[in-house]
């Protein structure tokens, strides 16, 4: 455990597991249906129902994990072609079904590929899709459970 994490846990209600290590996360109850999530490095996020201001719902966190993973997976290959300072926003759209599960999430990677000719654009999108398919642990984990549709720069892939 790091000093920062020890200090944080001393200040807050987080109890320490003897199994904490790389990949460990926790949630500690902060109120009725509200929690504070924390990773082993001491980073935190507020989790709760949609009506809890300043909190993410668990479903929003799932979609953030998908969007963040897709963005991180595609980032290196896009930066090689577009430069390190390119802008990209990744959205994940979807709501739970009547049976209280996510059966579909649509990912949308928004970035400006207008400086590329059509062949270069198509090639970059292809390489980005391969990078996401190969490297996005979250998408690979939900594959088969959630229909995950991806669009890059307006192109369904």
PDB file of C-alpha atoms in Angstrom:
ATOM      1  CA  UNK A   1       0.000   0.000   0.000  1.00  0.00           C
ATOM      2  CA  UNK A   2       1.259   3.485  -0.812  1.00  0.00           C
ATOM      3  CA  UNK A   3       1.593   6.322   1.675  1.00  0.00           C
ATOM      4  CA  UNK A   4      -1.047   8.335  -0.210  1.00  0.00           C
ATOM      5  CA  UNK A   5      -3.465   5.412   0.019  1.00  0.00           C
ATOM      6  CA  UNK A   6      -2.747   4.858   3.731  1.00  0.00           C
ATOM      7  CA  UNK A   7      -3.372   8.536   4.458  1.00  0.00           C
ATOM      8  CA  UNK A   8      -6.585   8.514   2.470  1.00  0.00           C
ATOM      9  CA  UNK A   9      -7.886   5.408   4.235  1.00  0.00           C
ATOM     10  CA  UNK A  10      -7.043   6.860   7.637  1.00  0.00           C
ATOM     11  CA  UNK A  11      -9.132   9.930   6.786  1.00  0.00           C
ATOM     12  CA  UNK A  12     -12.065   7.984   5.309  1.00  0.00           C
ATOM     13  CA  UNK A  13     -14.124   4.936   6.170  1.00  0.00           C
ATOM     14  CA  UNK A  14     -12.387   2.529   3.779  1.00  0.00           C
ATOM     15  CA  UNK A  15     -11.452  -0.733   5.428  1.00  0.00           C
ATOM     16  CA  UNK A  16      -8.310  -2.445   4.174  1.00  0.00           C
ATOM     17  CA  UNK A  17      -8.363  -5.991   2.797  1.00  0.00           C
ATOM     18  CA  UNK A  18      -5.333  -8.202   3.226  1.00  0.00           C
ATOM     19  CA  UNK A  19      -5.803  -9.104  -0.457  1.00  0.00           C
ATOM     20  CA  UNK A  20      -5.338  -5.561  -1.840  1.00  0.00           C
ATOM     21  CA  UNK A  21      -3.007  -5.426  -4.821  1.00  0.00           C
ATOM     22  CA  UNK A  22      -2.830  -4.570  -8.515  1.00  0.00           C
ATOM     23  CA  UNK A  23      -6.332  -4.558  -9.974  1.00  0.00           C
ATOM     24  CA  UNK A  24      -8.072  -4.190  -6.590  1.00  0.00           C
ATOM     25  CA  UNK A  25     -10.928  -1.737  -6.200  1.00  0.00           C
ATOM     26  CA  UNK A  26     -13.333  -1.094  -3.338  1.00  0.00           C
ATOM     27  CA  UNK A  27     -16.568   0.709  -2.625  1.00  0.00           C
ATOM     28  CA  UNK A  28     -17.370   2.096   0.799  1.00  0.00           C
ATOM     29  CA  UNK A  29     -20.858   3.135   1.790  1.00  0.00           C
ATOM     30  CA  UNK A  30     -21.194   6.900   2.256  1.00  0.00           C
ATOM     31  CA  UNK A  31     -24.969   7.098   2.646  1.00  0.00           C
ATOM     32  CA  UNK A  32     -28.217   5.527   1.507  1.00  0.00           C
ATOM     33  CA  UNK A  33     -27.397   3.818  -1.833  1.00  0.00           C
ATOM     34  CA  UNK A  34     -24.264   5.956  -2.245  1.00  0.00           C
ATOM     35  CA  UNK A  35     -20.674   4.749  -2.222  1.00  0.00           C
ATOM     36  CA  UNK A  36     -17.174   5.986  -2.782  1.00  0.00           C
ATOM     37  CA  UNK A  37     -15.172   3.784  -5.123  1.00  0.00           C
ATOM     38  CA  UNK A  38     -11.411   3.583  -4.820  1.00  0.00           C
ATOM     39  CA  UNK A  39      -8.575   1.783  -6.575  1.00  0.00           C
ATOM     40  CA  UNK A  40      -5.391   0.504  -4.953  1.00  0.00           C
ATOM     41  CA  UNK A  41      -3.612   3.721  -5.982  1.00  0.00           C
ATOM     42  CA  UNK A  42      -6.037   5.888  -3.981  1.00  0.00           C
ATOM     43  CA  UNK A  43      -8.054   7.392  -6.871  1.00  0.00           C
ATOM     44  CA  UNK A  44     -11.738   7.811  -6.054  1.00  0.00           C
ATOM     45  CA  UNK A  45     -15.128   8.128  -7.737  1.00  0.00           C
ATOM     46  CA  UNK A  46     -18.599   8.683  -6.267  1.00  0.00           C
ATOM     47  CA  UNK A  47     -21.178   6.010  -7.112  1.00  0.00           C
ATOM     48  CA  UNK A  48     -24.914   6.197  -6.544  1.00  0.00           C
ATOM     49  CA  UNK A  49     -28.345   6.450  -8.144  1.00  0.00           C
ATOM     50  CA  UNK A  50     -29.033   8.958 -10.917  1.00  0.00           C
ATOM     51  CA  UNK A  51     -30.643  11.358  -8.471  1.00  0.00           C
ATOM     52  CA  UNK A  52     -27.493  11.570  -6.301  1.00  0.00           C
ATOM     53  CA  UNK A  53     -25.803  14.744  -7.535  1.00  0.00           C
ATOM     54  CA  UNK A  54     -22.124  14.369  -8.372  1.00  0.00           C
ATOM     55  CA  UNK A  55     -22.299  10.564  -8.497  1.00  0.00           C
ATOM     56  CA  UNK A  56     -21.955   8.077 -11.357  1.00  0.00           C
ATOM     57  CA  UNK A  57     -24.415   5.207 -11.597  1.00  0.00           C
ATOM     58  CA  UNK A  58     -22.933   1.709 -11.972  1.00  0.00           C
ATOM     59  CA  UNK A  59     -24.292   1.622 -15.552  1.00  0.00           C
ATOM     60  CA  UNK A  60     -22.575   4.916 -16.338  1.00  0.00           C
ATOM     61  CA  UNK A  61     -19.337   3.485 -14.960  1.00  0.00           C
ATOM     62  CA  UNK A  62     -19.728   0.444 -17.212  1.00  0.00           C
ATOM     63  CA  UNK A  63     -20.137   2.723 -20.227  1.00  0.00           C
ATOM     64  CA  UNK A  64     -17.240   4.919 -19.079  1.00  0.00           C
ATOM     65  CA  UNK A  65     -15.087   1.800 -18.800  1.00  0.00           C
ATOM     66  CA  UNK A  66     -16.019   0.803 -22.354  1.00  0.00           C
ATOM     67  CA  UNK A  67     -15.431   4.324 -23.720  1.00  0.00           C
ATOM     68  CA  UNK A  68     -12.187   4.803 -21.833  1.00  0.00           C
ATOM     69  CA  UNK A  69     -10.875   1.412 -22.868  1.00  0.00           C
ATOM     70  CA  UNK A  70     -11.723   2.010 -26.540  1.00  0.00           C
ATOM     71  CA  UNK A  71     -10.072   5.427 -26.432  1.00  0.00           C
ATOM     72  CA  UNK A  72      -6.934   4.133 -24.729  1.00  0.00           C
ATOM     73  CA  UNK A  73      -6.743   1.177 -27.135  1.00  0.00           C
ATOM     74  CA  UNK A  74      -7.036   3.358 -30.245  1.00  0.00           C
ATOM     75  CA  UNK A  75      -4.941   6.261 -28.973  1.00  0.00           C
ATOM     76  CA  UNK A  76      -1.452   5.090 -29.903  1.00  0.00           C
ATOM     77  CA  UNK A  77      -2.313   4.105 -33.490  1.00  0.00           C
ATOM     78  CA  UNK A  78      -4.267   7.330 -34.039  1.00  0.00           C
ATOM     79  CA  UNK A  79      -1.433   9.444 -32.596  1.00  0.00           C
ATOM     80  CA  UNK A  80       1.067   7.806 -34.962  1.00  0.00           C
ATOM     81  CA  UNK A  81      -0.954   9.096 -37.916  1.00  0.00           C
ATOM     82  CA  UNK A  82      -2.474  12.314 -36.524  1.00  0.00           C
ATOM     83  CA  UNK A  83       0.257  13.483 -34.111  1.00  0.00           C
ATOM     84  CA  UNK A  84       0.396  13.402 -30.328  1.00  0.00           C
ATOM     85  CA  UNK A  85      -1.831  16.457 -29.877  1.00  0.00           C
ATOM     86  CA  UNK A  86      -4.899  15.188 -31.773  1.00  0.00           C
ATOM     87  CA  UNK A  87      -8.303  15.652 -30.117  1.00  0.00           C
ATOM     88  CA  UNK A  88     -10.653  12.723 -29.529  1.00  0.00           C
ATOM     89  CA  UNK A  89     -13.809  12.243 -27.505  1.00  0.00           C
ATOM     90  CA  UNK A  90     -15.331   8.812 -27.011  1.00  0.00           C
ATOM     91  CA  UNK A  91     -19.005   8.495 -26.117  1.00  0.00           C
ATOM     92  CA  UNK A  92     -20.870   5.386 -25.024  1.00  0.00           C
ATOM     93  CA  UNK A  93     -24.647   5.510 -25.480  1.00  0.00           C
ATOM     94  CA  UNK A  94     -27.187   3.107 -24.034  1.00  0.00           C
ATOM     95  CA  UNK A  95     -29.816   2.491 -21.407  1.00  0.00           C
ATOM     96  CA  UNK A  96     -30.756  -0.654 -19.570  1.00  0.00           C
ATOM     97  CA  UNK A  97     -33.606  -2.788 -20.900  1.00  0.00           C
ATOM     98  CA  UNK A  98     -36.857  -3.612 -19.125  1.00  0.00           C
ATOM     99  CA  UNK A  99     -35.178  -6.761 -17.760  1.00  0.00           C
ATOM    100  CA  UNK A 100     -32.650  -4.495 -15.978  1.00  0.00           C
ATOM    101  CA  UNK A 101     -29.584  -5.250 -18.096  1.00  0.00           C
ATOM    102  CA  UNK A 102     -27.587  -3.586 -20.832  1.00  0.00           C
ATOM    103  CA  UNK A 103     -28.027  -5.552 -24.024  1.00  0.00           C
ATOM    104  CA  UNK A 104     -26.590  -2.873 -26.330  1.00  0.00           C
ATOM    105  CA  UNK A 105     -24.097  -0.033 -26.026  1.00  0.00           C
ATOM    106  CA  UNK A 106     -23.104   2.170 -28.944  1.00  0.00           C
ATOM    107  CA  UNK A 107     -19.567   3.548 -28.858  1.00  0.00           C
ATOM    108  CA  UNK A 108     -18.754   6.665 -30.829  1.00  0.00           C
ATOM    109  CA  UNK A 109     -15.177   7.849 -31.340  1.00  0.00           C
ATOM    110  CA  UNK A 110     -15.215  11.485 -32.434  1.00  0.00           C
ATOM    111  CA  UNK A 111     -12.019  12.765 -34.031  1.00  0.00           C
ATOM    112  CA  UNK A 112     -11.194  14.859 -37.050  1.00  0.00           C
ATOM    113  CA  UNK A 113      -9.893  12.747 -39.924  1.00  0.00           C
ATOM    114  CA  UNK A 114     -10.556  15.398 -42.592  1.00  0.00           C
ATOM    115  CA  UNK A 115      -6.807  15.903 -43.190  1.00  0.00           C
ATOM    116  CA  UNK A 116      -6.585  12.325 -44.535  1.00  0.00           C
ATOM    117  CA  UNK A 117      -7.526  11.242 -48.027  1.00  0.00           C
ATOM    118  CA  UNK A 118     -10.196   8.533 -48.297  1.00  0.00           C
ATOM    119  CA  UNK A 119      -7.721   5.617 -48.438  1.00  0.00           C
ATOM    120  CA  UNK A 120      -5.711   6.918 -45.459  1.00  0.00           C
ATOM    121  CA  UNK A 121      -8.913   7.517 -43.493  1.00  0.00           C
ATOM    122  CA  UNK A 122     -10.214   4.000 -44.208  1.00  0.00           C
ATOM    123  CA  UNK A 123      -6.843   2.482 -43.261  1.00  0.00           C
ATOM    124  CA  UNK A 124      -6.647   4.409 -39.971  1.00  0.00           C
ATOM    125  CA  UNK A 125     -10.198   3.408 -39.032  1.00  0.00           C
ATOM    126  CA  UNK A 126      -9.333  -0.226 -39.820  1.00  0.00           C
ATOM    127  CA  UNK A 127      -6.199  -0.076 -37.663  1.00  0.00           C
ATOM    128  CA  UNK A 128      -8.092   1.639 -34.816  1.00  0.00           C
ATOM    129  CA  UNK A 129     -10.776  -1.063 -34.888  1.00  0.00           C
ATOM    130  CA  UNK A 130      -8.105  -3.777 -34.777  1.00  0.00           C
ATOM    131  CA  UNK A 131      -6.394  -2.044 -31.858  1.00  0.00           C
ATOM    132  CA  UNK A 132      -9.680  -1.838 -29.937  1.00  0.00           C
ATOM    133  CA  UNK A 133     -10.560  -5.468 -30.743  1.00  0.00           C
ATOM    134  CA  UNK A 134      -7.128  -6.639 -29.643  1.00  0.00           C
ATOM    135  CA  UNK A 135      -6.455  -4.392 -26.636  1.00  0.00           C
ATOM    136  CA  UNK A 136      -9.748  -3.341 -25.030  1.00  0.00           C
ATOM    137  CA  UNK A 137     -10.046  -5.675 -22.057  1.00  0.00           C
ATOM    138  CA  UNK A 138     -13.448  -4.297 -21.068  1.00  0.00           C
ATOM    139  CA  UNK A 139     -15.025  -4.817 -24.507  1.00  0.00           C
ATOM    140  CA  UNK A 140     -13.456  -8.266 -24.753  1.00  0.00           C
ATOM    141  CA  UNK A 141     -14.937  -9.097 -21.331  1.00  0.00           C
ATOM    142  CA  UNK A 142     -18.502  -8.059 -22.195  1.00  0.00           C
ATOM    143  CA  UNK A 143     -18.403  -9.478 -25.741  1.00  0.00           C
ATOM    144  CA  UNK A 144     -21.288 -11.925 -26.127  1.00  0.00           C
ATOM    145  CA  UNK A 145     -23.246 -10.302 -23.301  1.00  0.00           C
ATOM    146  CA  UNK A 146     -23.654  -6.819 -24.749  1.00  0.00           C
ATOM    147  CA  UNK A 147     -24.077  -5.896 -28.405  1.00  0.00           C
ATOM    148  CA  UNK A 148     -21.321  -3.305 -28.782  1.00  0.00           C
ATOM    149  CA  UNK A 149     -21.526  -1.194 -31.928  1.00  0.00           C
ATOM    150  CA  UNK A 150     -18.682   1.212 -32.733  1.00  0.00           C
ATOM    151  CA  UNK A 151     -18.587   4.293 -34.959  1.00  0.00           C
ATOM    152  CA  UNK A 152     -15.352   6.137 -35.764  1.00  0.00           C
ATOM    153  CA  UNK A 153     -15.527   9.629 -37.276  1.00  0.00           C
ATOM    154  CA  UNK A 154     -19.105   8.964 -38.399  1.00  0.00           C
ATOM    155  CA  UNK A 155     -18.309   5.587 -39.958  1.00  0.00           C
ATOM    156  CA  UNK A 156     -19.994   2.494 -38.473  1.00  0.00           C
ATOM    157  CA  UNK A 157     -17.373  -0.241 -38.117  1.00  0.00           C
TER     158      UNK A 157
END
